[in-house]
GROMACS .gro file of C-alpha atoms in nm:
model
  510
    1MET     CA    1   0.124   4.155  -8.183
    2LEU     CA    2   0.186   4.451  -7.953
    3LEU     CA    3  -0.124   4.588  -7.784
    4PRO     CA    4  -0.158   4.950  -7.662
    5TYR     CA    5   0.013   5.015  -7.332
    6CYS     CA    6  -0.196   4.938  -7.026
    7GLU     CA    7  -0.092   5.085  -6.691
    8PRO     CA    8  -0.044   4.815  -6.422
    9GLU     CA    9  -0.340   4.803  -6.185
   10LEU     CA   10  -0.242   4.758  -5.822
   11SER     CA   11  -0.496   4.712  -5.547
   12ARG     CA   12  -0.515   4.945  -5.249
   13GLU     CA   13  -0.367   4.668  -5.031
   14ASP     CA   14  -0.075   4.623  -5.273
   15CYS     CA   15   0.001   4.996  -5.276
   16LYS     CA   16  -0.016   5.012  -4.897
   17LEU     CA   17   0.218   4.714  -4.869
   18PHE     CA   18   0.470   4.867  -5.111
   19ASP     CA   19   0.454   5.208  -4.942
   20THR     CA   20   0.516   5.047  -4.605
   21LEU     CA   21   0.798   4.808  -4.692
   22VAL     CA   22   0.979   4.950  -4.998
   23PRO     CA   23   1.207   5.241  -4.898
   24PHE     CA   24   1.131   5.565  -5.077
   25ASP     CA   25   1.499   5.608  -5.163
   26HIS     CA   26   1.523   5.262  -5.325
   27TRP     CA   27   1.689   5.280  -5.666
   28THR     CA   28   1.384   5.134  -5.842
   29ARG     CA   29   1.161   5.413  -5.709
   30ARG     CA   30   1.414   5.673  -5.821
   31ALA     CA   31   1.443   5.510  -6.164
   32ASP     CA   32   1.064   5.520  -6.204
   33LYS     CA   33   1.071   5.888  -6.112
   34HIS     CA   34   1.341   5.998  -6.359
   35ILE     CA   35   1.327   5.750  -6.651
   36ASP     CA   36   1.036   5.766  -6.898
   37PHE     CA   37   0.979   5.397  -6.969
   38LEU     CA   38   0.683   5.471  -7.196
   39GLU     CA   39   0.918   5.669  -7.419
   40LEU     CA   40   1.154   5.370  -7.425
   41ARG     CA   41   0.859   5.154  -7.527
   42LYS     CA   42   0.816   5.364  -7.842
   43THR     CA   43   1.173   5.271  -7.940
   44LEU     CA   44   1.079   4.902  -7.925
   45GLU     CA   45   0.738   4.921  -8.097
   46PRO     CA   46   0.877   4.880  -8.455
   47LEU     CA   47   1.016   4.538  -8.352
   48PHE     CA   48   0.663   4.404  -8.291
   49SER     CA   49   0.374   4.349  -8.529
   50ALA     CA   50   0.073   4.574  -8.479
   51SER     CA   51  -0.182   4.323  -8.610
   52GLN     CA   52  -0.039   3.968  -8.638
   53GLY     CA   53   0.039   3.697  -8.385
   54ARG     CA   54  -0.057   3.646  -8.024
   55PRO     CA   55  -0.062   3.947  -7.790
   56ALA     CA   56   0.295   4.016  -7.681
   57ILE     CA   57   0.403   4.036  -7.318
   58GLU     CA   58   0.455   4.400  -7.226
   59PRO     CA   59   0.812   4.497  -7.340
   60VAL     CA   60   0.848   4.751  -7.056
   61LEU     CA   61   0.828   4.456  -6.816
   62PHE     CA   62   1.126   4.290  -6.987
   63VAL     CA   63   1.327   4.613  -6.999
   64LYS     CA   64   1.283   4.652  -6.624
   65ILE     CA   65   1.372   4.285  -6.565
   66GLU     CA   66   1.694   4.336  -6.761
   67LEU     CA   67   1.774   4.646  -6.553
   68ILE     CA   68   1.725   4.453  -6.229
   69MET     CA   69   1.930   4.162  -6.364
   70PHE     CA   70   2.234   4.373  -6.455
   71HIS     CA   71   2.200   4.608  -6.158
   72ASP     CA   72   2.232   4.315  -5.916
   73ASN     CA   73   2.438   4.072  -6.128
   74LEU     CA   74   2.168   3.807  -6.156
   75SER     CA   75   2.113   3.536  -6.415
   76ASP     CA   76   1.783   3.490  -6.600
   77SER     CA   77   1.657   3.227  -6.356
   78GLN     CA   78   1.782   3.421  -6.052
   79VAL     CA   79   1.605   3.744  -6.147
   80PHE     CA   80   1.276   3.561  -6.204
   81ALA     CA   81   1.311   3.370  -5.877
   82ARG     CA   82   1.380   3.689  -5.681
   83ALA     CA   83   1.101   3.885  -5.848
   84LYS     CA   84   0.853   3.633  -5.709
   85THR     CA   85   0.926   3.738  -5.350
   86ASP     CA   86   1.111   4.073  -5.353
   87LEU     CA   87   0.865   4.356  -5.291
   88ALA     CA   88   1.087   4.630  -5.441
   89ASP     CA   89   1.124   4.432  -5.763
   90ARG     CA   90   0.752   4.353  -5.783
   91ARG     CA   91   0.662   4.718  -5.732
   92PHE     CA   92   0.910   4.820  -6.005
   93LEU     CA   93   0.766   4.559  -6.242
   94GLY     CA   94   0.407   4.662  -6.167
   95LEU     CA   95   0.314   4.324  -6.018
   96GLY     CA   96   0.070   4.292  -5.731
   97ARG     CA   97   0.058   4.009  -5.481
   98HIS     CA   98  -0.155   3.791  -5.705
   99ASP     CA   99   0.012   3.871  -6.041
  100TYR     CA  100   0.236   3.617  -6.211
  101LEU     CA  101   0.556   3.654  -6.405
  102PRO     CA  102   0.584   3.499  -6.752
  103ASP     CA  103   0.803   3.193  -6.801
  104VAL     CA  104   1.176   3.256  -6.767
  105SER     CA  105   1.234   3.143  -7.128
  106THR     CA  106   1.044   3.448  -7.257
  107LEU     CA  107   1.330   3.677  -7.149
  108GLY     CA  108   1.571   3.498  -7.383
  109ARG     CA  109   1.321   3.529  -7.667
  110PHE     CA  110   1.281   3.900  -7.593
  111ARG     CA  111   1.661   3.949  -7.612
  112ALA     CA  112   1.670   3.757  -7.940
  113ARG     CA  113   1.386   3.969  -8.084
  114LEU     CA  114   1.569   4.293  -8.002
  115GLY     CA  115   1.913   4.163  -8.099
  116ALA     CA  116   2.221   4.383  -8.079
  117GLU     CA  117   2.066   4.663  -8.286
  118GLY     CA  118   1.748   4.676  -8.077
  119HIS     CA  119   1.946   4.694  -7.754
  120LYS     CA  120   2.167   4.961  -7.908
  121ASP     CA  121   1.853   5.164  -7.988
  122LEU     CA  122   1.738   5.115  -7.629
  123PHE     CA  123   2.078   5.230  -7.497
  124HIS     CA  124   2.067   5.547  -7.707
  125ALA     CA  125   1.704   5.612  -7.614
  126VAL     CA  126   1.805   5.630  -7.246
  127LEU     CA  127   2.102   5.848  -7.343
  128GLY     CA  128   1.862   6.069  -7.539
  129GLN     CA  129   1.662   6.127  -7.221
  130ALA     CA  130   1.984   6.225  -7.043
  131ARG     CA  131   2.050   6.478  -7.320
  132GLU     CA  132   1.699   6.621  -7.276
  133TYR     CA  133   1.774   6.667  -6.906
  134GLY     CA  134   2.087   6.860  -7.006
  135LEU     CA  135   2.324   6.609  -6.849
  136VAL     CA  136   2.525   6.522  -7.160
  137LYS     CA  137   2.754   6.783  -7.313
  138ASP     CA  138   2.951   6.764  -7.638
  139ARG     CA  139   3.267   6.926  -7.499
  140LEU     CA  140   3.484   6.616  -7.450
  141ARG     CA  141   3.462   6.240  -7.499
  142LEU     CA  142   3.693   5.993  -7.324
  143LYS     CA  143   3.770   5.661  -7.494
  144ASP     CA  144   3.911   5.343  -7.343
  145ALA     CA  145   3.882   4.966  -7.377
  146THR     CA  146   3.929   4.658  -7.162
  147HIS     CA  147   3.920   4.282  -7.203
  148VAL     CA  148   3.628   4.041  -7.168
  149LEU     CA  149   3.693   3.672  -7.106
  150ALA     CA  150   3.502   3.434  -7.333
  151ASP     CA  151   3.273   3.168  -7.186
  152ILE     CA  152   3.478   2.880  -7.325
  153ALA     CA  153   3.733   2.618  -7.229
  154ILE     CA  154   4.027   2.632  -7.468
  155PRO     CA  155   4.071   2.286  -7.622
  156ALA     CA  156   4.404   2.134  -7.725
  157GLY     CA  157   4.480   2.094  -8.095
  158LEU     CA  158   4.343   1.739  -8.109
  159GLN     CA  159   4.022   1.838  -7.932
  160LEU     CA  160   3.970   2.145  -8.152
  161VAL     CA  161   3.996   1.938  -8.470
  162ALA     CA  162   3.766   1.671  -8.324
  163GLN     CA  163   3.508   1.934  -8.225
  164ALA     CA  164   3.511   2.088  -8.572
  165ARG     CA  165   3.481   1.743  -8.733
  166ASN     CA  166   3.190   1.633  -8.514
  167LYS     CA  167   2.999   1.958  -8.569
  168LEU     CA  168   3.054   1.932  -8.943
  169LEU     CA  169   2.930   1.572  -8.960
  170ALA     CA  170   2.624   1.650  -8.747
  171ALA     CA  171   2.536   1.942  -8.975
  172ALA     CA  172   2.588   1.734  -9.291
  173GLU     CA  173   2.385   1.431  -9.179
  174PRO     CA  174   2.046   1.562  -9.305
  175PHE     CA  175   2.194   1.591  -9.657
  176ASP     CA  176   2.386   1.260  -9.687
  177ALA     CA  177   2.335   1.029  -9.389
  178GLU     CA  178   2.510   0.736  -9.559
  179LEU     CA  179   2.837   0.923  -9.618
  180VAL     CA  180   2.828   1.061  -9.263
  181ALA     CA  181   2.786   0.710  -9.124
  182GLY     CA  182   3.089   0.599  -9.326
  183GLU     CA  183   3.297   0.886  -9.191
  184ARG     CA  184   3.206   0.792  -8.835
  185VAL     CA  185   3.326   0.440  -8.901
  186ARG     CA  186   3.650   0.592  -9.028
  187ILE     CA  187   3.680   0.791  -8.702
  188ASP     CA  188   3.689   0.464  -8.506
  189ALA     CA  189   3.943   0.319  -8.751
  190ILE     CA  190   4.171   0.624  -8.714
  191ARG     CA  191   4.138   0.611  -8.336
  192GLN     CA  192   4.245   0.244  -8.331
  193SER     CA  193   4.528   0.283  -8.585
  194THR     CA  194   4.684   0.579  -8.402
  195ASP     CA  195   4.638   0.438  -8.052
  196GLY     CA  196   4.979   0.450  -7.887
  197SER     CA  197   5.120   0.700  -8.138
  198GLY     CA  198   5.243   1.044  -8.040
  199ASN     CA  199   5.014   1.344  -8.035
  200GLU     CA  200   5.167   1.480  -8.356
  201ALA     CA  201   5.087   1.165  -8.553
  202ARG     CA  202   4.734   1.153  -8.409
  203LEU     CA  203   4.680   1.518  -8.498
  204VAL     CA  204   4.803   1.473  -8.857
  205ALA     CA  205   4.565   1.178  -8.912
  206ARG     CA  206   4.266   1.372  -8.781
  207VAL     CA  207   4.353   1.685  -8.979
  208GLU     CA  208   4.370   1.485  -9.302
  209HIS     CA  209   4.038   1.322  -9.219
  210LEU     CA  210   3.881   1.665  -9.164
  211ARG     CA  211   4.017   1.779  -9.501
  212ASP     CA  212   3.854   1.479  -9.670
  213ILE     CA  213   3.520   1.550  -9.502
  214GLN     CA  214   3.540   1.914  -9.604
  215ALA     CA  215   3.617   1.815  -9.965
  216TRP     CA  216   3.306   1.603 -10.017
  217ILE     CA  217   3.084   1.847  -9.828
  218GLU     CA  218   3.188   2.116 -10.075
  219GLN     CA  219   3.044   1.894 -10.350
  220LEU     CA  220   2.700   1.865 -10.188
  221PRO     CA  221   2.430   2.026 -10.407
  222ALA     CA  222   2.264   2.325 -10.243
  223PRO     CA  223   1.887   2.299 -10.192
  224THR     CA  224   1.661   2.528 -10.392
  225ASP     CA  225   1.577   2.729 -10.079
  226ALA     CA  226   1.939   2.752  -9.960
  227ASP     CA  227   1.913   3.114  -9.845
  228GLN     CA  228   1.612   3.044  -9.622
  229ASN     CA  229   1.697   2.685  -9.524
  230PRO     CA  230   1.825   2.689  -9.160
  231THR     CA  231   1.968   2.337  -9.187
  232TRP     CA  232   2.176   2.432  -9.491
  233GLN     CA  233   2.287   2.757  -9.326
  234ALA     CA  234   2.399   2.559  -9.018
  235LEU     CA  235   2.607   2.338  -9.249
  236LEU     CA  236   2.771   2.643  -9.406
  237VAL     CA  237   2.859   2.777  -9.059
  238ALA     CA  238   3.008   2.441  -8.955
  239ALA     CA  239   3.208   2.427  -9.280
  240GLU     CA  240   3.340   2.779  -9.218
  241VAL     CA  241   3.450   2.682  -8.865
  242ALA     CA  242   3.626   2.371  -8.999
  243CYS     CA  243   3.803   2.583  -9.262
  244LYS     CA  244   3.928   2.822  -8.993
  245VAL     CA  245   4.050   2.533  -8.778
  246LEU     CA  246   4.245   2.390  -9.072
  247SER     CA  247   4.384   2.732  -9.158
  248GLY     CA  248   4.507   2.772  -8.800
  249HIS     CA  249   4.675   2.433  -8.820
  250ASP     CA  250   4.847   2.517  -9.149
  251THR     CA  251   4.978   2.855  -9.027
  252PRO     CA  252   5.027   2.830  -8.649
  253ASP     CA  253   5.181   3.178  -8.623
  254ALA     CA  254   4.903   3.354  -8.811
  255PRO     CA  255   4.701   3.606  -8.607
  256GLY     CA  256   4.329   3.565  -8.548
  257LYS     CA  257   4.317   3.186  -8.520
  258ILE     CA  258   3.989   3.034  -8.404
  259ARG     CA  259   4.012   2.940  -8.036
  260SER     CA  260   3.700   2.726  -7.993
  261THR     CA  261   3.423   2.582  -8.204
  262VAL     CA  262   3.179   2.665  -7.923
  263ASP     CA  263   3.242   3.039  -7.961
  264ARG     CA  264   3.388   3.087  -8.305
  265ASP     CA  265   3.415   3.469  -8.263
  266ALA     CA  266   3.647   3.459  -7.960
  267ARG     CA  267   4.013   3.536  -8.031
  268ARG     CA  268   4.341   3.557  -7.842
  269GLY     CA  269   4.456   3.903  -7.742
  270LYS     CA  270   4.686   4.071  -7.495
  271HIS     CA  271   4.584   4.307  -7.218
  272GLY     CA  272   4.872   4.288  -6.975
  273GLU     CA  273   4.865   3.911  -7.021
  274TYR     CA  274   4.733   3.694  -7.303
  275TYR     CA  275   4.365   3.602  -7.282
  276ASP     CA  276   4.091   3.452  -7.498
  277GLY     CA  277   3.775   3.647  -7.562
  278TYR     CA  278   3.671   3.997  -7.661
  279MET     CA  279   3.741   4.365  -7.610
  280VAL     CA  280   3.477   4.613  -7.496
  281ASP     CA  281   3.538   4.970  -7.615
  282VAL     CA  282   3.350   5.272  -7.480
  283LEU     CA  283   3.306   5.647  -7.506
  284VAL     CA  284   3.226   5.843  -7.190
  285ASP     CA  285   3.104   6.202  -7.163
  286ALA     CA  286   3.356   6.387  -6.947
  287ASP     CA  287   3.092   6.613  -6.789
  288SER     CA  288   2.819   6.365  -6.689
  289GLU     CA  289   3.039   6.051  -6.693
  290LEU     CA  290   2.766   5.869  -6.886
  291PHE     CA  291   2.852   5.608  -7.149
  292THR     CA  292   2.768   5.756  -7.488
  293ALA     CA  293   2.877   5.471  -7.720
  294ILE     CA  294   2.987   5.111  -7.677
  295ASN     CA  295   3.121   4.839  -7.904
  296VAL     CA  296   3.258   4.485  -7.873
  297MET     CA  297   3.539   4.343  -8.086
  298PRO     CA  298   3.735   4.017  -8.087
  299ALA     CA  299   4.035   4.030  -7.854
  300ASN     CA  300   4.269   4.094  -8.148
  301GLY     CA  301   4.055   4.380  -8.285
  302ASN     CA  302   4.188   4.720  -8.388
  303GLU     CA  303   4.125   4.934  -8.081
  304SER     CA  304   4.245   5.258  -8.236
  305ALA     CA  305   4.029   5.224  -8.550
  306ASP     CA  306   3.726   5.150  -8.334
  307ALA     CA  307   3.728   5.515  -8.226
  308LEU     CA  308   3.578   5.593  -8.567
  309GLU     CA  309   3.301   5.337  -8.512
  310LEU     CA  310   3.219   5.475  -8.167
  311MET     CA  311   3.206   5.835  -8.288
  312GLU     CA  312   2.986   5.737  -8.582
  313GLN     CA  313   2.757   5.537  -8.352
  314GLU     CA  314   2.690   5.830  -8.120
  315GLN     CA  315   2.669   6.102  -8.382
  316SER     CA  316   2.434   5.906  -8.607
  317ALA     CA  317   2.205   5.830  -8.311
  318HIS     CA  318   2.189   6.185  -8.173
  319GLY     CA  319   2.305   6.414  -8.455
  320ASN     CA  320   2.551   6.590  -8.225
  321GLU     CA  321   2.898   6.729  -8.295
  322ILE     CA  322   3.173   6.646  -8.047
  323GLU     CA  323   3.450   6.899  -7.991
  324LYS     CA  324   3.732   6.693  -7.837
  325LEU     CA  325   3.829   6.328  -7.800
  326SER     CA  326   4.080   6.190  -7.551
  327ILE     CA  327   4.235   5.848  -7.622
  328ASP     CA  328   4.512   5.660  -7.443
  329GLY     CA  329   4.831   5.540  -7.614
  330ALA     CA  330   4.634   5.292  -7.830
  331GLY     CA  331   4.508   5.590  -8.031
  332TYR     CA  332   4.856   5.683  -8.155
  333ASP     CA  333   4.766   5.571  -8.507
  334GLY     CA  334   4.826   5.808  -8.797
  335PRO     CA  335   4.543   5.696  -9.030
  336VAL     CA  336   4.290   5.708  -8.746
  337ILE     CA  337   4.405   6.050  -8.623
  338ARG     CA  338   4.381   6.187  -8.977
  339GLU     CA  339   4.029   6.052  -9.022
  340LEU     CA  340   3.912   6.179  -8.685
  341GLU     CA  341   4.054   6.527  -8.743
  342SER     CA  342   3.940   6.564  -9.104
  343SER     CA  343   3.628   6.762  -9.190
  344GLU     CA  344   3.504   6.465  -9.399
  345GLY     CA  345   3.547   6.237  -9.096
  346ALA     CA  346   3.453   6.298  -8.733
  347ASP     CA  347   3.595   6.654  -8.738
  348VAL     CA  348   3.705   6.633  -8.375
  349LYS     CA  349   4.015   6.755  -8.192
  350VAL     CA  350   4.212   6.448  -8.080
  351PHE     CA  351   4.433   6.426  -7.770
  352VAL     CA  352   4.668   6.128  -7.766
  353PRO     CA  353   4.986   6.069  -7.560
  354PRO     CA  354   5.279   6.095  -7.806
  355LYS     CA  355   5.522   5.810  -7.845
  356GLY     CA  356   5.893   5.870  -7.873
  357SER     CA  357   6.191   5.640  -7.861
  358PRO     CA  358   6.497   5.750  -7.663
  359ASN     CA  359   6.766   5.873  -7.901
  360GLY     CA  360   7.053   5.889  -7.655
  361GLY     CA  361   7.135   6.247  -7.753
  362LYS     CA  362   7.142   6.162  -8.126
  363PHE     CA  363   6.958   6.347  -8.402
  364THR     CA  364   6.590   6.242  -8.423
  365SER     CA  365   6.411   6.161  -8.747
  366GLN     CA  366   6.227   6.493  -8.722
  367GLU     CA  367   6.559   6.674  -8.771
  368PHE     CA  368   6.603   6.517  -9.116
  369GLU     CA  369   6.421   6.719  -9.382
  370LEU     CA  370   6.220   6.527  -9.639
  371SER     CA  371   6.242   6.643 -10.000
  372GLU     CA  372   5.928   6.773 -10.174
  373ASP     CA  373   5.900   6.463 -10.391
  374GLY     CA  374   5.969   6.233 -10.093
  375THR     CA  375   6.260   6.056 -10.260
  376PHE     CA  376   6.534   6.152 -10.011
  377VAL     CA  377   6.603   6.324  -9.678
  378THR     CA  378   6.867   6.580  -9.588
  379CYS     CA  379   7.057   6.543  -9.260
  380PRO     CA  380   7.154   6.833  -9.026
  381ALA     CA  381   7.499   6.834  -9.188
  382GLY     CA  382   7.348   6.890  -9.536
  383HIS     CA  383   7.404   6.540  -9.678
  384SER     CA  384   7.134   6.362  -9.877
  385SER     CA  385   7.031   5.999  -9.840
  386GLN     CA  386   7.097   5.770 -10.137
  387TYR     CA  387   6.877   5.467 -10.070
  388LYS     CA  388   6.506   5.438 -10.005
  389GLN     CA  389   6.308   5.130  -9.903
  390ARG     CA  390   5.929   5.137  -9.880
  391GLN     CA  391   5.743   4.950  -9.601
  392GLN     CA  392   5.382   4.971  -9.711
  393THR     CA  393   5.227   4.788  -9.416
  394ARG     CA  394   5.383   5.036  -9.174
  395HIS     CA  395   5.316   5.343  -9.391
  396THR     CA  396   5.686   5.427  -9.374
  397ALA     CA  397   5.989   5.471  -9.599
  398ALA     CA  398   6.341   5.401  -9.472
  399HIS     CA  399   6.604   5.646  -9.605
  400ARG     CA  400   6.965   5.530  -9.574
  401PHE     CA  401   7.293   5.719  -9.593
  402PRO     CA  402   7.617   5.564  -9.727
  403ARG     CA  403   7.865   5.444  -9.466
  404GLU     CA  404   8.144   5.657  -9.610
  405THR     CA  405   7.935   5.976  -9.588
  406CYS     CA  406   7.839   5.921  -9.223
  407HIS     CA  407   8.187   5.821  -9.103
  408ALA     CA  408   8.345   6.126  -9.267
  409CYS     CA  409   8.080   6.367  -9.132
  410PRO     CA  410   8.185   6.617  -8.861
  411LEU     CA  411   7.851   6.558  -8.683
  412LYS     CA  412   7.906   6.182  -8.669
  413ALA     CA  413   7.907   6.173  -8.288
  414GLN     CA  414   7.554   6.318  -8.279
  415CYS     CA  415   7.417   6.077  -8.537
  416ILE     CA  416   7.567   5.725  -8.516
  417THR     CA  417   7.758   5.520  -8.261
  418PRO     CA  418   8.139   5.497  -8.289
  419THR     CA  419   8.127   5.121  -8.359
  420GLN     CA  420   7.851   5.139  -8.620
  421ASN     CA  421   7.971   4.986  -8.948
  422PHE     CA  422   7.692   5.128  -9.164
  423GLY     CA  423   7.539   5.467  -9.234
  424ARG     CA  424   7.241   5.631  -9.064
  425SER     CA  425   6.892   5.504  -9.144
  426VAL     CA  426   6.594   5.738  -9.103
  427ARG     CA  427   6.229   5.636  -9.116
  428LYS     CA  428   5.970   5.883  -9.241
  429ASN     CA  429   5.602   5.805  -9.186
  430ASP     CA  430   5.323   5.897  -9.429
  431TYR     CA  431   5.141   6.044  -9.131
  432GLU     CA  432   5.432   6.241  -8.994
  433ALA     CA  433   5.222   6.559  -8.999
  434GLU     CA  434   4.960   6.397  -8.773
  435TYR     CA  435   5.224   6.264  -8.534
  436GLU     CA  436   5.396   6.602  -8.518
  437MET     CA  437   5.060   6.768  -8.448
  438VAL     CA  438   5.005   6.524  -8.160
  439ARG     CA  439   5.352   6.594  -8.022
  440GLN     CA  440   5.300   6.970  -8.038
  441ARG     CA  441   4.954   6.946  -7.883
  442ALA     CA  442   5.093   6.739  -7.595
  443ARG     CA  443   5.301   7.040  -7.488
  444THR     CA  444   4.997   7.263  -7.434
  445ASP     CA  445   4.803   7.342  -7.117
  446GLU     CA  446   4.487   7.224  -7.295
  447TYR     CA  447   4.636   6.876  -7.330
  448ALA     CA  448   4.726   6.867  -6.961
  449GLU     CA  449   4.373   6.967  -6.868
  450VAL     CA  450   4.216   6.701  -7.092
  451LYS     CA  451   4.444   6.427  -6.964
  452ARG     CA  452   4.355   6.515  -6.604
  453GLU     CA  453   3.998   6.421  -6.694
  454HIS     CA  454   4.087   6.096  -6.872
  455PRO     CA  455   4.084   5.876  -6.555
  456LYS     CA  456   3.705   5.924  -6.545
  457VAL     CA  457   3.663   5.672  -6.825
  458GLU     CA  458   3.880   5.420  -6.640
  459ARG     CA  459   3.659   5.453  -6.332
  460ARG     CA  460   3.345   5.407  -6.540
  461LEU     CA  461   3.493   5.104  -6.716
  462GLY     CA  462   3.580   4.963  -6.375
  463GLU     CA  463   3.217   5.006  -6.270
  464LEU     CA  464   3.095   4.833  -6.586
  465ILE     CA  465   3.334   4.543  -6.534
  466ASN     CA  466   3.312   4.499  -6.157
  467ARG     CA  467   2.966   4.630  -6.067
  468HIS     CA  468   2.773   4.504  -6.369
  469ASP     CA  469   2.950   4.173  -6.439
  470GLY     CA  470   3.126   4.281  -6.758
  471ARG     CA  471   3.456   4.094  -6.719
  472ARG     CA  472   3.326   3.752  -6.821
  473ALA     CA  473   3.101   3.693  -7.120
  474ARG     CA  474   2.760   3.557  -7.025
  475TYR     CA  475   2.689   3.461  -7.385
  476ARG     CA  476   2.881   3.341  -7.691
  477GLY     CA  477   2.934   3.530  -8.014
  478THR     CA  478   3.023   3.894  -8.076
  479SER     CA  479   2.664   4.017  -8.114
  480ARG     CA  480   2.548   3.847  -7.793
  481VAL     CA  481   2.845   3.973  -7.593
  482LEU     CA  482   2.763   4.320  -7.730
  483ILE     CA  483   2.407   4.281  -7.595
  484GLN     CA  484   2.552   4.198  -7.253
  485GLN     CA  485   2.780   4.502  -7.252
  486LEU     CA  486   2.503   4.730  -7.382
  487LEU     CA  487   2.276   4.620  -7.098
  488GLY     CA  488   2.555   4.669  -6.845
  489ALA     CA  489   2.629   5.019  -6.978
  490LEU     CA  490   2.258   5.104  -6.997
  491THR     CA  491   2.212   4.999  -6.632
  492ALA     CA  492   2.519   5.199  -6.530
  493ASN     CA  493   2.379   5.502  -6.714
  494VAL     CA  494   2.041   5.470  -6.543
  495SER     CA  495   2.211   5.453  -6.202
  496ARG     CA  496   2.427   5.754  -6.286
  497MET     CA  497   2.133   5.956  -6.422
  498VAL     CA  498   1.932   5.887  -6.107
  499ARG     CA  499   2.216   6.011  -5.886
  500LEU     CA  500   2.271   6.325  -6.094
  501LEU     CA  501   1.902   6.414  -6.113
  502ASP     CA  502   1.851   6.346  -5.742
  503ALA     CA  503   2.138   6.586  -5.669
  504GLN     CA  504   1.981   6.851  -5.892
  505CYS     CA  505   1.648   6.812  -5.713
  506ALA     CA  506   1.820   6.838  -5.373
  507PHE     CA  507   1.979   7.170  -5.474
  508GLY     CA  508   1.659   7.300  -5.625
  509LEU     CA  509   1.794   7.293  -5.980
  510ARG     CA  510   1.506   7.083  -6.108
   0.00000   0.00000   0.00000
């Protein structure tokens, strides 16, 4: 139950102590001056009951604790330990000399109560205040992403199967303890029978055992309250993890394999080098350099398509219309560009570096004219292709010319190599119009101006990663890692807002 807000009461001695020892330019004083925490409280009120349960600890206190924690890269226990003795923190939290902090475990419960959506609302509430101050413009958004390392140790194949098996048996024990006991006896038997065998034989035996366990668990009758039964839901999660582990074993080259049973959302991706974890994707306002949207995906997520999610997140929260969007080379994706540019989609002007393969002085695919019905292309010499092969996954069609036609053509030297024993092949993309638009736009002065501003998002991402502990995941699971990144971005925004508003005050603009 959330009670009406009560202003912290500090004694005259407490105020004198804070005024004497806490510098007036300390960031917590400046944050109190410029950020309306009571307005943020209104964002959180729907998450609490107005009439049921024990009186809740003041949510503003927890919001400020989270700000201190991510501003100074502290853990839960560290921020509580420091707040007991640090005068600047105690003043910020509204705690006098004789006031006590709640137990450290309450901060974890507060994060769980808010969840990812509650923290997202909090992030946008702070951004809304920045918009009211006139800091955020809708002229240009800058998008970029970077990697986040998962808080896991990557097990070998044998260990991964064993972890999945043990979790599955522990989850199934409340529903059939006798069968689980029998399976544990079988574990010892398998361990003894494969002792001294190679790793491959040991792995095969354990995989088959896991399949058998999974088979009889699928036959367990669901309880009548299955949807609300946490024990049954835990079993379903364990069974899903086991299924993914087996799928990864059956198709080793398949993308998106589960990397750990401890964090089943972490995936393997590549950002310079291969890593295991997540990807944090952000939008930054080019004028204020504030984060305006943030999302977390598995490491193998679709970075280009996430631009749509980020735009939708900001526009649905603030009802604004963005004019331009700058993306790095990851945004060179025809379907995404079309959706972003369309009036039914984000309706934004996209700036993406064009991609082009060196043609060595040969005719490019753009110089081959596609017929109106899309069945053939005509080369610069006037010849038509005779074969067409569709590649649906790449949204392309390959048009091929006969060998005899190409070798007899007077423009052969500008089209194929002298030793080529087959005719020219030309690929036409379904989104050729979007790619051509991007290429033409890249030749304009407007593009050059936008791309000069793009490094701002890289600097802000660097601050999020290095200053606010964003490189390594503190928590496990996509939603919890998103909470971490939201808090880091929210803290970075508060720090940036304070600097911008202080500068305006210094110049008499506010």
